[in-house]
């Protein structure tokens, strides 16, 4: 009878050791869950940075459109300057009559419009420089996102292994 009691005690001690191992694994899983929570928080921050990047890309596209407008303005400006030179030469060789003055007025008006378009181009270039900084922020956000996704995969694998080990330990102690 004493032998049976000792045998039962030894079996109980083995089960207690298995239970201790299971508790230790559970504590480890809780730690990994905390790490996973941190990873999820980082992921949310990365998503916010991706939204910022999307806005930066949208601004870049708008700036490119404004740069095209500026290119057109510069082309108009060069044409107008050529016409003004021709007009100046023509006026110096002819008498000034009211028709030529109207043409000159039109040339001056075109010149003022071109100057306005040049100001728009300057604004577009300024926006483009600001967008370059936002694109660097987006690159950092994408890098962080990739790192967080890698950590989440590692944690997911670790949790699966711990849960499997816990099930295996439980089935060993039950059997």
GROMACS .gro file of C-alpha atoms in nm, residues 39-49:
model
   11
   39UNK     CA    1   0.369   4.539  -3.304
   40UNK     CA    2   0.002   4.609  -3.378
   41UNK     CA    3   0.041   4.959  -3.236
   42UNK     CA    4   0.344   5.014  -3.464
   43UNK     CA    5   0.141   4.882  -3.757
   44UNK     CA    6  -0.132   5.140  -3.689
   45UNK     CA    7   0.131   5.413  -3.679
   46UNK     CA    8   0.273   5.287  -4.010
   47UNK     CA    9  -0.076   5.298  -4.163
   48UNK     CA   10  -0.100   5.662  -4.057
   49UNK     CA   11   0.236   5.731  -4.222
   0.00000   0.00000   0.00000
